[in-house]
Amino acid sequence: VTQFEMHGVEALGLLKMDFLGLRNLSIIERCLELIERTRGERVDIDNAPLDDSKTFELLRSGDTIGVFQMEGTAMRALIRSLRPDRFEDVIALVALYRPGPMGANMHNLYADRKNGRVKVEELHPALTEKLADTYQIMVYQEQVMMVAQEMAGYSMADADILRAAMGKKIKSVMEDEEAKFVRGCVEQGHSEETGREMFRLIEHFAGYGFNRSHAAGYGLVAYQTAYLKAHYPAEYLAALLTATKKDKDRTALYLDECRQMGVEVLVPDVNESESDFTVHEGRIRFGLSAIRNVGEGVVEKIVEAREKEGRFESFLDFVDRVDPSVLNRRTVESLVKAGAFDGLGHPRKGLTLVCDQILDAVLERRRNEDMGQFSLFAGEAEAGVEETMAIPDVEWTQKIRLAFEKEMLGLYVSDHPLLSAGAALAAATSVSVTQLADLADKAAVTVGGIVGSTTRRWTRGGEPMIFFQLEDLEGSVECIAFPRTVHDFGPLIVEDAVLVVSGTLDHRGDEVKVVAREIKELEMRDDSVVRLSVAAGRLTPEVVGSLRGILQNHPGPAPVYLHMTDNGDTKILKLGDELRVEPRSSLFAELKELLGPRAIL
């Protein structure tokens, strides 16, 4: 280990190595532990087949939320376009999804050549076999070195010097290397013109070429996470949720992915939960430590009491057996509001009405017993107390239950106010909240969701501004309404309102906000049918094939109608019953990526 700057260390002849700590390796390890515990299987992930059909089916669908390196909206669109069917494609995806290759459009060229949309053109007959795996595109730094060896007779060491010089654009070294490269090409039987042309070509590729060894390592982790998600979705998603439990937006995203994949997520339970997320019979159970005001010490005492004497039979039994040092009012009330006693048959509201009384009575009795203060009439007294502590059979409204649940867990778990509006929301918006991070500053966006907290402020001129949180099924974003917007739409901005907000993106570093220009209430739509609008000229064989694939990936009861426009005329085509779909946000997101943001009618 050295504290010297990297260039000085390299000049001394020392080997510089980077060690990267990846959270995803811990996620994989946690997932494997859950699989062994819940299914009794010991999965050897390091020897998982690299040609697994189920894994590539998941990758081609673009359902890669939670897959290492492949979560972004643009990356998922590239995956669907590239349609990977071999591990080499996964490595290429990691290498190509970077600013350099994307700026040169190499990512789309690779996808188009792979799928026959564009003819594969060789760079030089001598390189055809060497570049076959990447469709005659130089994707990796190692390929630049290989070309120097093949065309100009470079040694491996000299080829690496050339690669480094090109990557760092050291002009003086580049001039010397060009002369050397051309001379080498001539010595290998190529013309001087070919040598100069090839040098310019590899100079272009070297500007963005990625280290293949690095890409392969990342690609393997990406493949392994996709493999686990495809074969063990509940265990993998539980491991993801555990790893991101302190990041509420990421947790919300993965909870929505659970819904999309049909994996049920349950609220915490004093008889079932551990500290972190667990899996039981294909369902994910929230961990107790995720509850506000419930620390690891509290969880340890709850689990300890459960393991010592078995499951809790009632709330009274719970208070009677758990170490009293962790049973304070705030902790117990948080457990109630989060739903941790639902499994005991107690209504949450009823329990909150008497939990203080029960807690005081039982803890007082336990303290007296510990001190040896027994009453001659203890049995009668205790029975009388228990009779007066019956839990009322009353419950909060769904709205209040969910509000408390979110307060304690930071998220809606048992239900979500937007679930019934998911399709309408997807149709009315251009992007989801989590997709905002992929967009450029000042981009025009339309987002939608339920209004959370609101804060009113005033400008120096005394005009009102409103800052408000807008939450969809995947996450939340802060929106800003300046005075003019407040004047036009201010009355709509109230907590729990479901709104559609159009505006511009304020993207500074990692922080993303939406500056609202227009606000309207969400209009519910008829989810019994799906209607798509597209210009007839856009319906190329490639687009039609992609459209069919998207619809087939979301089977359901709703028929699909295609509204084709051509020179002002519109023809409506009802698609076949084999293309009926389940209207949901993930379907609409994919359709808008393919057909445009206004494709959903």
Coordinates of C-alpha atoms in Angstrom, one line a residue:
V1 CA 0.0 0.0 0.0
T2 CA 1.4 3.4 -0.9
Q3 CA 0.2 7.0 -0.4
F4 CA 2.0 8.3 -3.5
E5 CA 0.1 9.5 -6.5
M6 CA -0.5 6.8 -9.2
H7 CA 1.7 8.1 -12.0
G8 CA 4.7 8.4 -9.7
V9 CA 4.2 4.8 -8.5
E10 CA 3.9 3.6 -12.1
A11 CA 7.1 5.4 -13.0
L12 CA 8.9 3.5 -10.3
G13 CA 7.8 0.3 -11.9
L14 CA 5.3 -0.8 -9.3
L15 CA 2.1 -2.5 -10.3
K16 CA -1.0 -0.5 -9.5
M17 CA -4.1 -2.5 -8.5
D18 CA -7.6 -1.3 -7.6
F19 CA -9.7 -3.3 -5.1
L20 CA -13.4 -2.6 -5.5
G21 CA -15.9 -3.5 -2.8
L22 CA -19.2 -4.4 -4.4
R23 CA -22.4 -4.4 -2.3
N24 CA -23.8 -6.9 -4.8
L25 CA -21.4 -9.6 -3.6
S26 CA -22.9 -9.3 -0.2
I27 CA -26.4 -9.4 -1.8
I28 CA -25.4 -12.7 -3.6
E29 CA -24.1 -14.2 -0.4
R30 CA -27.3 -13.2 1.5
C31 CA -29.4 -14.6 -1.3
L32 CA -27.6 -18.0 -1.2
E33 CA -28.1 -18.2 2.6
L34 CA -31.8 -17.6 2.2
I35 CA -32.1 -20.2 -0.5
E36 CA -30.4 -22.8 1.7
R37 CA -32.6 -21.9 4.6
T38 CA -35.9 -21.8 2.8
R39 CA -35.4 -24.5 0.1
G40 CA -32.7 -26.6 1.5
E41 CA -30.6 -26.1 -1.7
R42 CA -26.9 -25.2 -1.7
V43 CA -26.5 -23.2 -4.9
D44 CA -22.9 -23.1 -6.3
I45 CA -23.2 -19.7 -7.9
D46 CA -19.6 -19.7 -9.1
N47 CA -20.4 -22.7 -11.3
A48 CA -23.8 -21.6 -12.5
P49 CA -24.1 -22.4 -16.2
L50 CA -23.3 -19.4 -18.4
D51 CA -25.8 -20.5 -21.0
D52 CA -28.9 -20.7 -18.8
S53 CA -32.0 -20.1 -20.9
K54 CA -34.1 -18.7 -18.1
T55 CA -31.5 -16.1 -17.2
F56 CA -31.2 -14.9 -20.8
E57 CA -35.0 -14.9 -21.1
L58 CA -35.1 -12.5 -18.1
L59 CA -32.3 -10.4 -19.6
R60 CA -33.9 -10.1 -23.1
S61 CA -37.2 -9.0 -21.5
G62 CA -35.4 -6.0 -19.9
D63 CA -36.8 -6.9 -16.5
T64 CA -33.4 -6.2 -14.9
I65 CA -34.4 -4.0 -11.9
G66 CA -32.0 -5.2 -9.2
V67 CA -29.5 -6.8 -11.6
F68 CA -26.0 -5.4 -11.2
Q69 CA -25.1 -2.8 -13.8
M70 CA -28.4 -3.2 -15.6
E71 CA -31.0 -1.2 -13.7
G72 CA -31.0 2.1 -15.6
T73 CA -33.8 2.9 -18.1
A74 CA -31.5 3.4 -21.0
M75 CA -29.6 0.2 -20.2
R76 CA -32.8 -1.8 -20.1
A77 CA -33.8 -0.3 -23.5
L78 CA -30.3 -1.3 -24.9
I79 CA -30.7 -4.8 -23.5
R80 CA -34.1 -5.3 -25.2
S81 CA -32.6 -4.0 -28.4
L82 CA -29.4 -6.2 -28.2
R83 CA -31.3 -9.3 -27.0
P84 CA -28.4 -11.1 -25.4
D85 CA -28.2 -14.9 -25.8
R86 CA -24.6 -15.6 -24.7
F87 CA -22.3 -14.5 -22.0
E88 CA -20.1 -12.6 -24.4
D89 CA -23.1 -10.3 -25.0
V90 CA -23.3 -9.6 -21.2
I91 CA -19.6 -8.6 -21.2
A92 CA -20.2 -6.4 -24.2
L93 CA -23.2 -4.7 -22.5
V94 CA -21.0 -3.7 -19.5
A95 CA -18.3 -2.4 -21.8
L96 CA -20.6 -0.6 -24.3
Y97 CA -22.8 1.2 -21.8
R98 CA -20.4 4.0 -21.1
P99 CA -20.2 7.6 -22.4
G100 CA -17.4 6.9 -24.9
P101 CA -19.0 4.0 -26.8
M102 CA -22.5 5.5 -26.6
G103 CA -21.2 8.9 -27.9
A104 CA -19.8 7.0 -30.9
N105 CA -23.1 5.0 -31.2
M106 CA -21.2 1.7 -30.9
H107 CA -23.8 0.3 -28.5
N108 CA -26.5 0.6 -31.1
L109 CA -24.2 -0.6 -33.9
Y110 CA -23.4 -3.8 -31.9
A111 CA -27.1 -4.4 -31.2
D112 CA -28.1 -3.9 -34.8
R113 CA -25.3 -6.0 -36.2
K114 CA -26.0 -8.8 -33.8
N115 CA -29.7 -9.0 -34.7
G116 CA -29.2 -8.6 -38.5
R117 CA -30.6 -5.1 -38.7
V118 CA -27.3 -3.8 -40.1
K119 CA -24.8 -5.7 -42.2
V120 CA -21.6 -6.7 -40.5
E121 CA -18.7 -5.1 -42.3
E122 CA -15.1 -6.2 -41.7
L123 CA -12.3 -3.8 -40.8
H124 CA -9.7 -5.8 -42.6
P125 CA -9.5 -9.4 -43.9
A126 CA -6.7 -10.2 -41.4
L127 CA -8.9 -9.2 -38.5
T128 CA -12.2 -10.9 -39.5
E129 CA -11.7 -14.0 -37.3
K130 CA -10.2 -11.9 -34.4
L131 CA -13.2 -9.6 -34.2
A132 CA -15.9 -12.1 -34.9
D133 CA -17.3 -12.3 -31.4
T134 CA -18.0 -8.5 -31.4
Y135 CA -19.3 -8.3 -35.0
Q136 CA -16.2 -6.6 -36.3
I137 CA -16.4 -3.8 -33.7
M138 CA -13.4 -3.1 -31.4
V139 CA -15.1 -3.0 -28.0
Y140 CA -12.2 -3.8 -25.7
Q141 CA -8.7 -2.5 -25.1
E142 CA -7.3 -6.0 -25.6
Q143 CA -8.7 -5.9 -29.1
V144 CA -6.7 -2.8 -29.8
M145 CA -3.6 -4.6 -28.6
M146 CA -4.4 -7.6 -30.7
V147 CA -4.7 -5.5 -33.9
A148 CA -1.3 -4.0 -33.2
Q149 CA 0.1 -7.5 -32.9
E150 CA -1.7 -8.8 -35.9
M151 CA -1.2 -5.9 -38.3
A152 CA 2.1 -4.4 -37.2
G153 CA 3.9 -7.2 -35.5
Y154 CA 3.9 -5.6 -32.0
S155 CA 4.9 -7.6 -29.0
M156 CA 2.4 -7.7 -26.1
A157 CA 4.5 -5.2 -24.1
D158 CA 4.7 -2.8 -27.0
A159 CA 1.0 -3.2 -27.8
D160 CA 0.2 -2.3 -24.1
I161 CA 2.3 0.9 -24.4
L162 CA 0.3 1.8 -27.6
R163 CA -3.0 1.1 -25.8
A164 CA -2.0 3.3 -22.8
A165 CA -0.8 6.1 -25.0
M166 CA -4.0 6.1 -27.0
G167 CA -6.1 6.0 -23.9
K168 CA -4.3 8.9 -22.3
K169 CA -3.9 10.8 -25.6
I170 CA -0.2 11.6 -25.0
K171 CA 0.5 13.5 -28.2
S172 CA 4.3 13.1 -28.3
V173 CA 4.1 9.4 -27.7
M174 CA 1.3 9.0 -30.2
E175 CA 3.4 10.6 -33.0
D176 CA 6.2 8.2 -32.3
E177 CA 3.8 5.2 -32.1
E178 CA 2.1 6.1 -35.4
A179 CA 5.5 6.0 -37.2
K180 CA 6.3 2.7 -35.5
F181 CA 2.9 1.2 -36.3
V182 CA 3.0 2.2 -40.0
R183 CA 6.6 0.8 -40.3
G184 CA 5.5 -2.4 -38.6
C185 CA 2.5 -2.8 -41.0
V186 CA 4.8 -2.4 -44.0
E187 CA 7.1 -5.0 -42.6
Q188 CA 4.1 -7.3 -42.2
G189 CA 3.3 -6.9 -45.9
H190 CA 0.6 -4.2 -45.8
S191 CA 0.8 -0.9 -47.6
E192 CA 1.8 2.3 -45.9
E193 CA -1.7 3.7 -46.6
T194 CA -3.3 0.7 -44.9
G195 CA -1.1 1.2 -41.9
R196 CA -2.0 4.8 -41.5
E197 CA -5.7 4.0 -42.1
M198 CA -5.6 1.2 -39.5
F199 CA -3.8 3.5 -37.0
R200 CA -6.5 6.1 -37.3
L201 CA -9.1 3.4 -36.8
I202 CA -7.7 1.9 -33.7
E203 CA -6.9 5.4 -32.4
H204 CA -10.7 6.1 -32.7
F205 CA -11.6 2.8 -30.9
A206 CA -9.0 3.2 -28.2
G207 CA -10.6 6.5 -27.1
Y208 CA -13.4 4.5 -25.5
G209 CA -12.2 0.9 -25.5
F210 CA -12.9 -0.8 -22.1
N211 CA -10.7 -3.3 -20.4
R212 CA -12.2 -6.7 -21.2
S213 CA -11.0 -8.4 -18.0
H214 CA -12.8 -5.7 -16.0
A215 CA -15.9 -6.0 -18.1
A216 CA -15.9 -9.8 -17.8
G217 CA -15.6 -9.6 -14.0
Y218 CA -18.5 -7.1 -13.8
G219 CA -20.4 -9.1 -16.4
L220 CA -20.1 -12.3 -14.3
V221 CA -21.5 -10.5 -11.3
A222 CA -24.3 -9.1 -13.5
Y223 CA -25.0 -12.6 -14.9
Q224 CA -25.0 -14.2 -11.4
T225 CA -27.5 -11.6 -10.1
A226 CA -29.7 -12.1 -13.1
Y227 CA -29.5 -15.9 -12.6
L228 CA -30.6 -15.6 -9.0
K229 CA -33.4 -13.3 -9.9
A230 CA -34.7 -15.6 -12.6
H231 CA -34.6 -18.8 -10.5
Y232 CA -35.0 -17.6 -6.9
P233 CA -36.9 -14.3 -7.2
A234 CA -38.2 -14.1 -3.6
E235 CA -34.9 -14.9 -2.0
Y236 CA -33.0 -12.5 -4.3
L237 CA -35.4 -9.6 -3.8
A238 CA -35.3 -10.2 -0.1
A239 CA -31.5 -9.9 -0.2
L240 CA -31.8 -6.7 -2.2
L241 CA -34.3 -5.2 0.2
T242 CA -32.0 -6.0 3.2
A243 CA -29.0 -4.4 1.5
T244 CA -31.0 -1.2 0.7
K245 CA -33.2 -1.0 3.8
K246 CA -31.8 2.5 4.7
D247 CA -32.5 3.9 1.3
K248 CA -36.3 4.4 1.2
D249 CA -36.4 5.2 -2.6
R250 CA -34.4 2.1 -3.5
T251 CA -36.6 0.0 -1.2
A252 CA -39.7 1.5 -2.8
L253 CA -38.4 0.6 -6.2
Y254 CA -37.7 -3.0 -5.2
L255 CA -41.1 -3.3 -3.4
D256 CA -42.7 -2.3 -6.7
E257 CA -40.5 -4.9 -8.5
C258 CA -41.9 -7.5 -6.0
R259 CA -45.4 -6.5 -7.0
Q260 CA -44.5 -6.7 -10.7
M261 CA -43.1 -10.2 -10.3
G262 CA -46.0 -11.4 -8.1
V263 CA -43.9 -11.8 -5.0
E264 CA -46.0 -10.9 -2.0
V265 CA -44.4 -8.7 0.7
L266 CA -45.8 -8.9 4.2
V267 CA -45.6 -6.4 7.1
P268 CA -43.4 -7.2 10.1
D269 CA -44.7 -9.8 12.5
V270 CA -43.5 -10.5 16.0
N271 CA -43.9 -14.3 15.5
E272 CA -42.4 -14.5 12.0
S273 CA -39.9 -11.7 11.4
E274 CA -36.2 -11.6 12.2
S275 CA -34.1 -8.4 12.1
D276 CA -33.8 -8.4 8.2
F277 CA -36.0 -9.4 5.4
T278 CA -36.7 -13.2 5.2
V279 CA -38.6 -15.5 3.0
H280 CA -41.3 -18.0 3.9
E281 CA -43.3 -20.1 1.4
G282 CA -42.3 -17.8 -1.5
R283 CA -43.4 -14.6 0.4
I284 CA -41.1 -11.9 1.7
R285 CA -41.5 -10.8 5.3
F286 CA -40.3 -7.4 6.5
G287 CA -37.7 -7.4 9.2
L288 CA -38.5 -5.9 12.6
S289 CA -35.4 -3.6 12.5
A290 CA -37.0 -1.7 9.6
I291 CA -39.6 -0.3 12.0
R292 CA -39.0 3.2 13.2
N293 CA -38.0 3.3 17.0
V294 CA -37.2 -0.5 17.0
G295 CA -33.5 -1.0 17.3
E296 CA -31.4 -4.2 17.0
G297 CA -31.5 -4.6 20.8
V298 CA -35.3 -4.7 20.8
V299 CA -35.3 -7.3 18.0
E300 CA -32.8 -9.5 19.8
K301 CA -35.0 -9.6 22.9
I302 CA -38.2 -10.4 20.9
V303 CA -36.5 -13.2 18.9
E304 CA -34.9 -14.5 22.1
A305 CA -38.2 -14.8 23.9
R306 CA -39.8 -16.4 20.9
E307 CA -37.1 -19.0 20.6
K308 CA -37.1 -19.7 24.3
E309 CA -40.8 -20.4 24.9
G310 CA -42.4 -20.5 21.4
R311 CA -44.7 -18.3 19.5
F312 CA -46.6 -15.4 21.2
E313 CA -50.3 -16.2 21.7
S314 CA -51.5 -12.7 22.3
F315 CA -50.3 -9.1 22.9
L316 CA -50.6 -9.8 26.7
D317 CA -48.4 -12.9 26.2
F318 CA -45.9 -10.8 24.3
V319 CA -45.6 -8.1 27.0
D320 CA -45.4 -10.8 29.7
R321 CA -42.5 -12.6 28.1
V322 CA -40.2 -10.1 26.3
D323 CA -37.5 -8.5 28.4
P324 CA -39.2 -5.4 30.0
S325 CA -36.0 -3.3 29.5
V326 CA -36.9 -2.9 25.8
L327 CA -40.7 -2.5 26.2
N328 CA -41.3 1.3 26.3
R329 CA -44.4 3.0 25.0
R330 CA -42.8 4.4 21.9
T331 CA -41.4 1.1 20.8
V332 CA -44.6 -0.9 21.4
E333 CA -46.7 1.7 19.7
S334 CA -44.4 1.6 16.7
L335 CA -44.8 -2.2 16.5
V336 CA -48.6 -1.8 16.6
K337 CA -48.7 0.9 13.9
A338 CA -46.4 -1.1 11.6
G339 CA -48.7 -4.1 11.8
A340 CA -46.4 -6.4 13.8
F341 CA -49.3 -7.7 15.9
D342 CA -51.7 -8.3 13.0
G343 CA -50.9 -12.0 13.0
L344 CA -52.2 -12.3 16.6
G345 CA -55.7 -11.2 15.4
H346 CA -55.6 -7.8 17.1
P347 CA -56.9 -4.7 15.2
R348 CA -54.3 -2.0 15.1
K349 CA -56.6 0.8 16.4
G350 CA -58.1 -1.3 19.2
L351 CA -54.6 -2.2 20.3
T352 CA -53.4 1.4 20.4
L353 CA -56.4 2.3 22.7
V354 CA -55.3 -0.1 25.4
C355 CA -51.6 -0.9 24.9
D356 CA -50.5 1.7 27.5
Q357 CA -52.9 0.2 30.0
I358 CA -51.8 -3.3 29.3
L359 CA -48.1 -2.4 29.3
D360 CA -48.3 -0.5 32.7
A361 CA -50.3 -3.3 34.4
V362 CA -48.1 -6.2 33.2
L363 CA -44.8 -4.5 33.8
E364 CA -45.9 -3.4 37.3
R365 CA -46.8 -7.0 38.1
R366 CA -43.5 -8.3 36.7
R367 CA -41.6 -5.8 38.7
N368 CA -43.4 -6.8 41.9
E369 CA -42.8 -10.5 41.2
D370 CA -39.1 -9.8 40.6
M371 CA -39.0 -8.1 44.0
G372 CA -40.8 -10.9 45.7
Q373 CA -43.9 -8.9 46.5
F374 CA -46.7 -11.5 46.1
S375 CA -50.4 -10.8 47.0
L376 CA -52.5 -13.4 48.7
F377 CA -55.1 -12.5 46.1
A378 CA -52.7 -12.2 43.1
G379 CA -54.6 -14.8 41.0
E380 CA -57.9 -13.0 41.4
A381 CA -56.3 -9.6 40.9
E382 CA -54.5 -10.6 37.7
A383 CA -57.6 -12.2 36.2
G384 CA -59.6 -9.1 37.0
V385 CA -57.0 -6.9 35.3
E386 CA -56.9 -9.1 32.2
E387 CA -60.7 -8.9 32.0
T388 CA -60.6 -5.1 32.0
M389 CA -57.9 -5.1 29.4
A390 CA -59.9 -6.6 26.5
I391 CA -58.8 -5.2 23.2
P392 CA -61.6 -3.3 21.4
D393 CA -62.6 -4.7 18.1
V394 CA -62.2 -1.4 16.2
E395 CA -60.0 -0.6 13.3
W396 CA -58.7 2.5 11.4
T397 CA -59.8 3.3 7.9
Q398 CA -57.5 2.0 5.2
K399 CA -56.2 5.5 4.6
I400 CA -55.2 5.9 8.3
R401 CA -53.8 2.4 8.5
L402 CA -51.5 3.0 5.5
A403 CA -50.5 6.5 6.8
F404 CA -49.3 5.0 10.1
E405 CA -47.7 2.1 8.2
K406 CA -45.7 4.5 6.1
E407 CA -44.8 6.6 9.1
M408 CA -43.3 3.5 10.9
L409 CA -41.7 1.8 7.8
G410 CA -41.1 4.7 5.6
L411 CA -43.1 2.9 2.9
Y412 CA -46.5 1.5 2.0
V413 CA -46.3 -2.3 2.4
S414 CA -49.6 -4.0 2.9
D415 CA -51.2 -1.8 0.2
H416 CA -50.5 1.4 -1.8
P417 CA -52.9 4.2 -2.5
L418 CA -51.7 4.2 -6.1
L419 CA -52.1 0.5 -6.9
S420 CA -55.5 0.9 -8.4
A421 CA -54.3 4.0 -10.4
G422 CA -51.0 2.5 -11.6
A423 CA -52.0 2.0 -15.2
A424 CA -53.6 5.5 -15.4
L425 CA -50.5 7.0 -13.9
A426 CA -48.2 5.3 -16.4
A427 CA -50.3 6.4 -19.3
A428 CA -50.5 10.0 -18.1
T429 CA -46.7 10.4 -17.4
S430 CA -43.6 10.4 -19.5
V431 CA -41.3 8.9 -16.9
S432 CA -41.4 7.3 -13.5
V433 CA -39.6 9.0 -10.6
T434 CA -36.7 6.6 -10.7
Q435 CA -36.1 7.3 -14.4
L436 CA -35.5 11.0 -13.7
A437 CA -31.8 10.3 -12.7
D438 CA -31.1 9.1 -16.2
L439 CA -32.2 12.4 -17.8
A440 CA -30.3 15.6 -18.5
D441 CA -30.7 18.9 -16.6
K442 CA -33.6 21.0 -17.9
A443 CA -35.3 18.1 -19.6
A444 CA -39.0 18.4 -20.0
V445 CA -40.8 15.7 -17.9
T446 CA -44.2 14.7 -16.8
V447 CA -44.4 12.7 -13.5
G448 CA -47.3 11.7 -11.3
G449 CA -48.0 10.3 -7.9
I450 CA -49.4 11.0 -4.5
V451 CA -48.5 14.2 -2.7
G452 CA -46.6 13.7 0.6
S453 CA -45.3 16.5 2.7
T454 CA -45.8 20.1 1.6
T455 CA -43.9 23.2 2.7
R456 CA -45.0 26.7 1.8
R457 CA -42.4 29.5 1.6
W458 CA -42.4 33.1 0.4
T459 CA -40.1 35.0 -1.9
R460 CA -38.6 38.3 -1.0
G461 CA -41.5 40.0 -2.7
G462 CA -43.9 38.1 -0.5
E463 CA -45.2 35.7 -3.1
P464 CA -45.9 32.1 -2.1
M465 CA -43.9 29.0 -3.3
I466 CA -44.7 25.4 -2.5
F467 CA -42.2 22.6 -2.1
F468 CA -43.8 19.2 -2.1
Q469 CA -42.9 15.5 -2.3
L470 CA -44.5 13.5 -5.1
E471 CA -44.4 9.7 -4.7
D472 CA -45.2 7.1 -7.3
L473 CA -44.9 3.3 -6.9
E474 CA -41.1 3.3 -7.4
G475 CA -39.9 6.3 -5.4
S476 CA -40.3 10.0 -4.6
V477 CA -39.1 13.3 -5.8
E478 CA -39.2 16.9 -4.6
C479 CA -41.3 19.3 -6.8
I480 CA -41.0 23.0 -6.7
A481 CA -44.0 25.3 -7.6
F482 CA -42.9 28.9 -8.1
P483 CA -45.3 31.8 -7.5
R484 CA -46.9 31.7 -11.0
T485 CA -47.5 28.0 -10.8
V486 CA -48.9 28.4 -7.2
H487 CA -51.3 31.1 -8.5
D488 CA -52.6 28.8 -11.3
F489 CA -52.5 25.4 -9.5
G490 CA -51.9 26.0 -5.8
P491 CA -55.2 24.6 -4.5
L492 CA -54.5 21.2 -6.0
I493 CA -51.3 20.8 -4.0
V494 CA -52.5 19.1 -0.8
E495 CA -51.4 16.0 1.0
D496 CA -52.7 12.7 -0.4
A497 CA -53.8 14.3 -3.7
V498 CA -52.9 12.2 -6.8
L499 CA -51.4 14.6 -9.3
V500 CA -49.8 14.7 -12.7
V501 CA -47.0 17.4 -12.7
S502 CA -45.4 18.7 -15.9
G503 CA -42.2 20.7 -15.8
T504 CA -38.5 20.7 -16.2
L505 CA -35.8 18.7 -14.4
D506 CA -33.4 20.4 -12.0
H507 CA -30.5 18.0 -12.0
R508 CA -27.5 18.9 -9.9
G509 CA -25.1 16.2 -9.0
D510 CA -26.9 13.3 -7.4
E511 CA -29.9 15.6 -6.4
V512 CA -32.9 15.6 -8.8
K513 CA -35.9 18.0 -8.5
V514 CA -38.8 18.9 -10.7
V515 CA -39.7 22.5 -11.3
A516 CA -43.5 22.4 -11.9
R517 CA -45.1 24.3 -14.7
E518 CA -48.5 22.7 -15.0
I519 CA -50.3 20.5 -12.4
K520 CA -53.6 18.6 -12.8
E521 CA -55.4 15.8 -11.0
L522 CA -55.0 12.3 -12.3
E523 CA -57.9 11.2 -14.5
M524 CA -58.7 7.5 -14.0
R525 CA -58.8 5.4 -17.1
D526 CA -60.6 2.3 -18.3
D527 CA -58.1 -0.5 -17.7
S528 CA -60.3 -3.1 -19.5
V529 CA -58.6 -2.2 -22.8
V530 CA -55.3 -0.8 -24.0
R531 CA -55.1 1.6 -26.9
L532 CA -51.9 2.5 -28.7
S533 CA -51.4 5.4 -31.1
V534 CA -48.6 5.1 -33.7
A535 CA -47.8 6.6 -37.1
A536 CA -48.1 3.9 -39.8
G537 CA -44.7 4.8 -41.1
R538 CA -43.1 3.8 -37.8
L539 CA -44.4 0.2 -38.0
T540 CA -41.3 -1.3 -39.5
P541 CA -40.8 -5.1 -39.2
E542 CA -38.3 -4.4 -36.4
V543 CA -40.8 -2.3 -34.4
V544 CA -43.6 -4.8 -35.0
G545 CA -41.5 -7.6 -33.7
S546 CA -40.5 -5.6 -30.6
L547 CA -44.1 -4.7 -30.0
R548 CA -45.2 -8.3 -30.2
G549 CA -42.4 -9.3 -27.8
I550 CA -43.4 -6.6 -25.2
L551 CA -47.1 -7.6 -25.4
Q552 CA -46.3 -11.3 -25.0
N553 CA -44.2 -10.6 -21.9
H554 CA -47.2 -9.1 -20.2
P555 CA -50.1 -11.6 -20.8
G556 CA -53.5 -10.7 -19.3
P557 CA -57.2 -10.2 -20.0
A558 CA -57.2 -6.7 -21.7
P559 CA -57.4 -6.6 -25.5
V560 CA -55.1 -4.2 -27.4
Y561 CA -56.2 -1.8 -30.1
L562 CA -53.7 -0.2 -32.4
H563 CA -54.6 3.3 -33.7
M564 CA -52.5 3.8 -36.9
T565 CA -52.3 7.4 -38.2
D566 CA -51.3 8.1 -41.8
N567 CA -51.7 11.6 -43.4
G568 CA -54.4 12.6 -41.0
D569 CA -56.4 9.3 -41.4
T570 CA -56.7 6.9 -38.5
K571 CA -57.3 3.2 -38.8
I572 CA -58.0 1.1 -35.7
L573 CA -56.8 -2.5 -35.6
K574 CA -57.7 -4.9 -32.8
L575 CA -54.8 -7.2 -32.2
G576 CA -55.2 -11.0 -31.7
D577 CA -56.3 -12.6 -28.5
E578 CA -52.9 -14.1 -28.0
L579 CA -51.6 -10.5 -27.5
R580 CA -54.0 -9.6 -24.7
V581 CA -52.2 -7.9 -21.8
E582 CA -52.2 -7.1 -18.1
P583 CA -52.4 -3.2 -17.9
R584 CA -49.7 -2.2 -15.5
S585 CA -46.9 0.4 -15.2
S586 CA -44.1 -1.8 -16.5
L587 CA -46.0 -2.6 -19.7
F588 CA -46.7 1.1 -20.4
A589 CA -43.1 2.1 -19.7
E590 CA -41.8 -0.4 -22.3
L591 CA -44.5 0.7 -24.8
K592 CA -43.5 4.3 -24.4
E593 CA -39.8 3.5 -24.8
L594 CA -40.6 1.7 -28.1
L595 CA -43.4 3.9 -29.6
G596 CA -42.9 7.3 -27.9
P597 CA -44.1 9.1 -24.7
R598 CA -47.6 9.8 -26.3
A599 CA -48.3 6.3 -27.5
I600 CA -50.8 5.4 -24.8
L601 CA -54.3 6.7 -25.4

